[in-house]
Short mmCIF file of C-alpha atoms and ligand atoms in Angstrom, two decimals:
data_model
loop_
_atom_site.label_atom_id
_atom_site.label_comp_id
_atom_site.label_asym_id
_atom_site.label_seq_id
_atom_site.Cartn_x
_atom_site.Cartn_y
_atom_site.Cartn_z
CA MET G 20 -78.06 -33.57 -86.44
CA LYS G 21 -75.01 -32.35 -84.52
CA ALA G 22 -73.97 -34.02 -81.26
CA ILE G 23 -71.00 -34.06 -78.90
CA ARG G 24 -69.67 -37.52 -78.19
CA VAL G 25 -66.82 -38.48 -75.86
CA TYR G 26 -65.26 -41.59 -77.42
CA ALA G 27 -62.70 -42.15 -74.67
CA PRO G 28 -61.03 -39.94 -72.06
CA GLU G 29 -59.65 -36.76 -73.72
CA ASP G 30 -61.31 -37.67 -77.03
CA MET G 31 -64.38 -35.47 -77.54
CA ARG G 32 -65.73 -34.92 -81.04
CA VAL G 33 -68.46 -32.99 -82.79
CA ILE G 34 -70.31 -35.58 -84.84
CA ASP G 35 -73.23 -35.86 -87.25
CA ILE G 36 -75.80 -38.52 -86.38
CA GLU G 37 -79.37 -39.32 -87.31
CA LYS G 38 -82.14 -37.32 -85.65
CA PRO G 39 -84.02 -39.53 -83.17
CA ARG G 40 -87.67 -40.47 -83.75
CA ILE G 41 -90.51 -41.13 -81.34
CA ASP G 42 -90.62 -44.89 -80.92
CA GLU G 43 -92.85 -45.27 -77.85
CA GLU G 44 -96.30 -43.83 -77.34
CA LYS G 45 -95.31 -42.03 -74.11
CA ASN G 46 -92.22 -40.45 -75.68
CA VAL G 47 -91.69 -36.89 -76.78
CA LEU G 48 -89.23 -35.39 -79.23
CA ILE G 49 -87.42 -32.36 -77.84
CA LYS G 50 -85.47 -29.72 -79.73
CA MET G 51 -82.61 -28.92 -77.35
CA LYS G 52 -81.94 -25.29 -76.45
CA ALA G 53 -79.29 -25.23 -73.71
CA ALA G 54 -77.18 -27.61 -71.65
CA GLY G 55 -74.97 -26.89 -68.67
CA ILE G 56 -71.37 -28.00 -68.23
CA CYS G 57 -71.02 -29.68 -64.86
CA GLY G 58 -67.98 -30.98 -62.97
CA SER G 59 -69.12 -34.52 -63.71
CA ASP G 60 -69.20 -33.82 -67.48
CA ARG G 61 -65.61 -32.66 -67.21
CA GLY G 62 -64.87 -35.83 -65.22
CA ILE G 63 -66.19 -37.96 -68.11
CA LEU G 64 -64.06 -36.05 -70.60
CA HIS G 65 -60.93 -36.40 -68.46
CA GLY G 66 -61.55 -40.03 -67.48
CA THR G 67 -62.03 -39.36 -63.76
CA ASN G 68 -65.74 -40.23 -63.53
CA ALA G 69 -65.83 -43.88 -62.44
CA ALA G 70 -69.54 -44.25 -63.32
CA ALA G 71 -69.19 -43.26 -66.98
CA THR G 72 -69.08 -45.62 -69.94
CA TYR G 73 -67.76 -44.77 -73.41
CA PRO G 74 -68.50 -43.76 -76.10
CA ARG G 75 -71.05 -41.35 -74.67
CA ILE G 76 -73.04 -38.28 -75.72
CA ILE G 77 -72.73 -36.34 -72.47
CA GLY G 78 -74.90 -33.60 -70.89
CA HIS G 79 -77.44 -33.97 -68.08
CA GLU G 80 -78.46 -30.37 -67.28
CA ILE G 81 -80.69 -30.18 -70.31
CA VAL G 82 -83.34 -27.75 -71.50
CA GLY G 83 -85.38 -27.78 -74.70
CA VAL G 84 -88.73 -27.29 -76.41
CA VAL G 85 -91.18 -30.09 -77.14
CA GLU G 86 -91.45 -30.53 -80.91
CA GLU G 87 -93.55 -33.68 -81.29
CA ILE G 88 -95.42 -36.00 -78.94
CA GLY G 89 -96.29 -39.69 -79.01
CA GLU G 90 -99.91 -40.88 -79.16
CA GLY G 91 -100.15 -41.56 -75.43
CA VAL G 92 -98.66 -38.28 -74.21
CA THR G 93 -100.87 -36.06 -72.02
CA ARG G 94 -98.45 -34.08 -69.79
CA VAL G 95 -96.85 -31.86 -72.42
CA LYS G 96 -97.64 -30.47 -75.87
CA PRO G 97 -95.59 -29.14 -78.79
CA GLY G 98 -94.13 -25.73 -77.96
CA ASP G 99 -93.75 -26.41 -74.22
CA ARG G 100 -90.33 -25.52 -72.85
CA VAL G 101 -89.06 -28.21 -70.50
CA ILE G 102 -86.13 -29.41 -68.42
CA ILE G 103 -85.44 -33.15 -68.55
CA ASP G 104 -84.93 -35.35 -65.47
CA GLN G 105 -81.66 -37.26 -65.93
CA VAL G 106 -82.62 -40.27 -63.77
CA THR G 107 -83.84 -43.42 -65.55
CA SER G 108 -84.85 -46.27 -63.25
CA CYS G 109 -86.19 -49.82 -63.59
CA GLY G 110 -89.34 -49.34 -61.49
CA HIS G 111 -89.25 -52.76 -59.82
CA CYS G 112 -86.12 -53.11 -57.66
CA TYR G 113 -86.20 -52.51 -53.88
CA ALA G 114 -85.08 -48.86 -54.17
CA CYS G 115 -87.69 -48.15 -56.84
CA ARG G 116 -90.42 -49.81 -54.77
CA LYS G 117 -89.33 -47.69 -51.80
CA GLY G 118 -89.82 -44.55 -53.91
CA ARG G 119 -86.11 -43.90 -54.39
CA PRO G 120 -85.44 -44.33 -58.13
CA ASN G 121 -82.31 -42.16 -57.94
CA VAL G 122 -80.50 -45.13 -56.38
CA CYS G 123 -82.19 -47.81 -58.50
CA VAL G 124 -79.98 -50.87 -58.77
CA ASN G 125 -80.38 -50.60 -62.55
CA LEU G 126 -79.92 -46.81 -62.56
CA LYS G 127 -79.15 -45.19 -65.90
CA VAL G 128 -78.25 -41.53 -65.81
CA LYS G 129 -78.63 -39.60 -69.05
CA GLY G 130 -75.25 -38.32 -70.17
CA VAL G 131 -73.39 -40.83 -67.98
CA HIS G 132 -74.64 -44.41 -68.53
CA ILE G 133 -76.86 -43.62 -71.53
CA ASP G 134 -76.71 -40.80 -74.06
CA GLY G 135 -77.49 -37.32 -72.75
CA GLY G 136 -78.39 -33.92 -74.12
CA TYR G 137 -75.40 -32.41 -75.93
CA ARG G 138 -77.22 -32.77 -79.26
CA GLN G 139 -79.87 -31.02 -81.30
CA TRP G 140 -82.76 -33.39 -80.54
CA VAL G 141 -83.51 -36.00 -77.89
CA THR G 142 -86.45 -38.25 -77.16
CA CYS G 143 -87.53 -39.15 -73.65
CA ASN G 144 -90.56 -40.28 -71.68
CA GLU G 145 -93.06 -37.52 -70.94
CA LYS G 146 -92.72 -38.19 -67.20
CA ASP G 147 -89.14 -36.89 -67.35
CA CYS G 148 -90.27 -33.48 -68.65
CA TYR G 149 -90.93 -30.52 -66.35
CA LEU G 150 -92.47 -27.26 -67.61
CA LEU G 151 -90.30 -24.17 -67.21
CA PRO G 152 -91.44 -20.66 -66.21
CA ASP G 153 -91.34 -18.17 -69.13
CA PHE G 154 -89.36 -15.50 -67.32
CA LEU G 155 -86.24 -17.62 -66.97
CA GLU G 156 -83.89 -17.60 -69.99
CA ASP G 157 -82.92 -20.94 -71.56
CA LYS G 158 -79.35 -20.70 -70.31
CA ASP G 159 -80.35 -20.00 -66.71
CA CYS G 160 -82.85 -22.88 -66.74
CA VAL G 161 -79.93 -25.34 -66.80
CA MET G 162 -79.23 -24.28 -63.18
CA ILE G 163 -82.43 -25.96 -62.04
CA GLU G 164 -80.69 -29.35 -62.19
CA PRO G 165 -77.75 -28.46 -59.89
CA THR G 166 -80.28 -26.85 -57.54
CA THR G 167 -82.21 -30.12 -57.27
CA ILE G 168 -78.99 -31.75 -55.98
CA ALA G 169 -78.90 -29.29 -53.06
CA VAL G 170 -82.60 -29.80 -52.34
CA GLN G 171 -82.00 -33.54 -52.24
CA ALA G 172 -79.21 -33.14 -49.66
CA CYS G 173 -81.39 -30.94 -47.42
CA SER G 174 -84.21 -33.42 -47.74
CA ARG G 175 -81.95 -36.38 -46.86
CA ALA G 176 -80.71 -34.36 -43.87
CA GLN G 177 -84.28 -33.63 -42.71
CA LEU G 178 -83.05 -30.08 -42.15
CA GLU G 179 -85.20 -28.06 -39.71
CA GLU G 180 -85.21 -24.69 -37.97
CA ILE G 181 -83.71 -26.12 -34.79
CA ASP G 182 -80.64 -27.43 -36.63
CA ASP G 183 -77.14 -26.08 -36.48
CA LEU G 184 -75.98 -26.89 -39.99
CA LEU G 185 -72.35 -27.22 -41.00
CA ILE G 186 -71.45 -27.30 -44.70
CA ILE G 187 -67.88 -28.48 -45.29
CA GLY G 188 -66.63 -26.97 -48.55
CA ALA G 189 -67.71 -23.74 -50.26
CA GLY G 190 -67.16 -24.70 -53.90
CA ALA G 191 -69.93 -24.90 -56.50
CA LEU G 192 -71.82 -27.57 -54.54
CA GLY G 193 -71.39 -25.88 -51.16
CA THR G 194 -72.54 -22.57 -52.60
CA SER G 195 -75.71 -24.00 -54.03
CA LEU G 196 -76.31 -25.76 -50.69
CA ILE G 197 -76.10 -22.45 -48.81
CA LYS G 198 -78.74 -20.87 -51.07
CA ILE G 199 -81.14 -23.76 -50.55
CA ALA G 200 -80.37 -24.54 -46.91
CA LYS G 201 -81.14 -20.98 -45.79
CA LEU G 202 -84.73 -21.44 -47.00
CA TYR G 203 -85.11 -24.02 -44.22
CA LYS G 204 -84.05 -21.28 -41.74
CA PRO G 205 -81.61 -23.39 -39.69
CA HIS G 206 -80.61 -21.89 -36.34
CA ARG G 207 -77.02 -21.64 -37.57
CA LEU G 208 -75.61 -22.05 -41.05
CA ILE G 209 -71.90 -22.58 -40.65
CA VAL G 210 -69.60 -22.97 -43.65
CA SER G 211 -66.00 -24.17 -43.58
CA ASP G 212 -63.40 -23.97 -46.32
CA ILE G 213 -59.69 -23.24 -46.69
CA ASP G 214 -60.21 -20.27 -49.04
CA ASN G 215 -61.07 -16.93 -47.43
CA ALA G 216 -62.56 -15.48 -50.63
CA LYS G 217 -65.02 -18.38 -50.80
CA LEU G 218 -65.88 -17.91 -47.14
CA GLN G 219 -66.58 -14.22 -47.79
CA THR G 220 -68.96 -15.20 -50.59
CA SER G 221 -70.62 -17.71 -48.24
CA LEU G 222 -71.35 -14.92 -45.76
CA GLU G 223 -72.85 -12.79 -48.53
CA LEU G 224 -75.08 -15.72 -49.53
CA GLY G 225 -76.45 -16.18 -46.03
CA ALA G 226 -74.00 -18.22 -43.92
CA THR G 227 -74.26 -17.13 -40.28
CA ASP G 228 -70.67 -18.13 -39.47
CA VAL G 229 -67.61 -19.18 -41.46
CA ILE G 230 -64.52 -21.14 -40.43
CA ASN G 231 -61.20 -21.32 -42.25
CA SER G 232 -60.29 -24.90 -41.42
CA ARG G 233 -56.67 -24.39 -42.46
CA GLU G 234 -56.20 -21.60 -39.93
CA THR G 235 -58.49 -22.88 -37.14
CA ASP G 236 -59.31 -26.32 -35.73
CA LEU G 237 -62.72 -27.15 -37.24
CA GLU G 238 -63.98 -29.27 -34.38
CA SER G 239 -63.30 -26.75 -31.63
CA ALA G 240 -64.56 -23.84 -33.75
CA VAL G 241 -67.89 -25.59 -34.40
CA LYS G 242 -68.23 -26.63 -30.76
CA GLU G 243 -67.66 -23.03 -29.71
CA LEU G 244 -70.36 -21.77 -32.09
CA THR G 245 -72.86 -24.37 -30.90
CA GLY G 246 -72.47 -24.10 -27.14
CA GLY G 247 -70.29 -27.20 -27.02
CA TYR G 248 -72.85 -29.51 -28.69
CA GLY G 249 -71.50 -29.74 -32.23
CA SER G 250 -73.44 -29.35 -35.45
CA THR G 251 -76.71 -31.28 -35.71
CA VAL G 252 -76.49 -31.65 -39.50
CA THR G 253 -73.17 -31.79 -41.33
CA VAL G 254 -72.96 -31.96 -45.11
CA ASP G 255 -69.62 -33.03 -46.57
CA ALA G 256 -69.57 -31.03 -49.78
CA ALA G 257 -65.78 -31.13 -49.98
CA CYS G 258 -65.18 -34.87 -50.14
CA VAL G 259 -61.46 -34.58 -49.58
CA LYS G 260 -59.19 -36.82 -47.53
CA GLY G 261 -60.23 -36.50 -43.89
CA SER G 262 -63.49 -34.61 -44.44
CA LEU G 263 -65.73 -37.57 -43.58
CA LEU G 264 -63.86 -38.17 -40.32
CA SER G 265 -64.11 -34.45 -39.50
CA ALA G 266 -67.84 -34.55 -40.18
CA LEU G 267 -68.33 -37.52 -37.82
CA LYS G 268 -66.29 -35.82 -35.09
CA VAL G 269 -67.91 -32.44 -35.31
CA THR G 270 -71.54 -33.63 -35.39
CA GLY G 271 -73.34 -33.80 -32.05
CA PRO G 272 -75.65 -36.52 -30.64
CA ALA G 273 -78.65 -37.51 -32.78
CA GLY G 274 -77.20 -35.57 -35.70
CA ARG G 275 -77.07 -36.42 -39.37
CA VAL G 276 -73.97 -36.61 -41.57
CA ILE G 277 -74.60 -36.33 -45.30
CA THR G 278 -72.02 -37.51 -47.82
CA MET G 279 -72.14 -36.39 -51.45
CA GLY G 280 -68.78 -37.46 -52.83
CA PHE G 281 -67.70 -40.48 -54.86
CA SER G 282 -64.18 -40.86 -53.56
CA VAL G 283 -63.01 -44.46 -53.21
CA SER G 284 -59.89 -43.70 -51.19
CA PRO G 285 -60.10 -45.23 -47.70
CA GLU G 286 -60.97 -43.04 -44.71
CA GLU G 287 -60.16 -43.91 -41.15
CA VAL G 288 -63.40 -43.82 -39.18
CA ASN G 289 -64.48 -45.78 -36.12
CA ASN G 290 -67.58 -47.26 -34.53
CA TYR G 291 -67.43 -45.11 -31.42
CA LEU G 292 -67.91 -41.85 -33.30
CA ILE G 293 -71.15 -43.08 -34.82
CA THR G 294 -72.60 -45.33 -32.10
CA SER G 295 -71.92 -43.11 -29.10
CA LYS G 296 -73.91 -40.27 -30.67
CA GLU G 297 -76.34 -42.42 -32.70
CA LEU G 298 -75.39 -40.50 -35.81
CA ASP G 299 -77.24 -41.11 -39.04
CA VAL G 300 -74.71 -41.24 -41.87
CA ARG G 301 -76.57 -40.86 -45.15
CA GLY G 302 -75.55 -40.56 -48.76
CA SER G 303 -77.23 -38.05 -51.05
CA ARG G 304 -77.05 -38.94 -54.73
CA LEU G 305 -78.48 -37.04 -57.70
CA GLN G 306 -82.06 -36.12 -56.83
CA ASN G 307 -85.34 -37.89 -56.23
CA ARG G 308 -88.07 -36.12 -58.25
CA LYS G 309 -87.04 -32.68 -57.03
CA PHE G 310 -87.51 -30.79 -60.31
CA GLN G 311 -91.05 -29.58 -59.63
CA GLU G 312 -90.06 -28.47 -56.13
CA VAL G 313 -87.23 -26.33 -57.52
CA ILE G 314 -89.36 -24.93 -60.35
CA ASP G 315 -91.95 -23.89 -57.75
CA MET G 316 -89.20 -22.18 -55.73
CA VAL G 317 -88.12 -20.28 -58.85
CA LYS G 318 -91.70 -19.30 -59.69
CA ASP G 319 -92.54 -17.90 -56.27
CA GLY G 320 -89.19 -16.12 -55.97
CA ARG G 321 -87.69 -18.13 -53.12
CA ILE G 322 -84.68 -18.68 -55.35
CA ASP G 323 -83.42 -16.51 -58.18
CA LEU G 324 -81.46 -18.30 -60.87
CA ARG G 325 -81.35 -15.31 -63.23
CA GLY G 326 -77.84 -14.38 -64.27
CA SER G 327 -76.32 -17.53 -62.79
CA VAL G 328 -74.74 -18.57 -66.10
CA SER G 329 -71.65 -16.47 -66.73
CA HIS G 330 -70.55 -17.81 -70.13
CA THR G 331 -72.15 -19.47 -73.13
CA PHE G 332 -70.70 -21.27 -76.15
CA PRO G 333 -72.44 -22.75 -79.20
CA LEU G 334 -72.81 -26.56 -79.02
CA THR G 335 -70.29 -27.06 -81.82
CA GLU G 336 -67.66 -25.22 -79.76
CA ALA G 337 -67.94 -27.64 -76.85
CA LYS G 338 -64.20 -28.34 -76.91
CA GLU G 339 -63.39 -24.66 -76.46
CA ALA G 340 -66.03 -24.43 -73.71
CA PHE G 341 -64.51 -27.35 -71.79
CA ARG G 342 -61.02 -25.93 -72.23
CA PHE G 343 -62.27 -22.65 -70.79
CA ALA G 344 -63.99 -24.47 -67.92
CA ASP G 345 -60.68 -26.19 -67.13
CA SER G 346 -58.84 -22.86 -67.11
CA GLY G 347 -60.39 -22.08 -63.72
CA ASP G 348 -60.87 -18.45 -64.81
CA PRO G 349 -62.25 -16.61 -61.76
CA SER G 350 -65.05 -15.03 -63.83
CA ILE G 351 -66.62 -18.48 -64.37
CA LYS G 352 -69.82 -19.09 -62.44
CA LYS G 353 -71.48 -21.52 -64.82
CA ILE G 354 -70.97 -22.32 -68.49
CA ALA G 355 -73.82 -23.36 -70.77
CA LEU G 356 -73.79 -24.71 -74.32
CA MET G 357 -76.42 -23.09 -76.53
CA ILE G 358 -78.04 -25.35 -79.10
CA ASP G 359 -79.88 -24.41 -82.27
ZN1 LIG S 4 -74.43 -31.89 -62.92
ZN1 LIG S 5 -85.04 -49.88 -59.79
#
């Protein structure tokens, strides 16, 4: 079968490998149909994803059809179309016992630490498979995974109607956060960025207020919008130098600050900012069993993922697809690889 393997940074190849077989009774064999290209996949290709190990078959936004099932499988049957959860956990460490396998100390993410879905067939445990609604095309189904990331952040933030939410950064992550966060009906949904076009899009998606943080002082602008209190939930979806400090400054007493980045460059923060307001500073990583929640949102129309993929390429043209993704062409919303 055909697969896409990154051997080392900047060395991605189309290869021929053996088709996998079901080797455990709870495993299923899946014929892959579509896989999204995510910023973190590009990071693995370009050597900027610190978590990745090489060589690696990448791809973690992965959709396919069940072809064969192991003897012990009861959740799915051949012909079912599914999306695969990328999180693989040990089940016995502290995080796992606390019901948080997405930060398992032995965490293995498909397409990052173990082989992922840029290939014609994969096998995985039945518990990682989630049934997809028929009306959503294969390519658009890949968007369910990035949506789970936004649901996870809102869940970590314990977002409620009384919150004044600030999202720092209106890129791909910030945009998907706006779409999900508005379902929680926060009192205000404020978005900051340095790009006016992105801020305009944020307003169209449901932001109540936008702030260009290059033109205006973020802290005073947020205070003004919130009657002097500050935001009560701040999500740092920019993860640039200084954004964590801004988030701590701009968040009011008893608020939550959610970090989503993986930057290792030092940030100057201080005790006072956190202690004086009893801020909760929480990371949000991947997602914790949020697939069914997002699929239910798609089914009952709370979110519409139709048409969210702007470009598709056949699996074997992955190199061209990644080159196009790197071009930053303004028509790109999401790129998916189609697999047959
Ligand atoms: Zn992703
Ligand atoms: Zn664990």
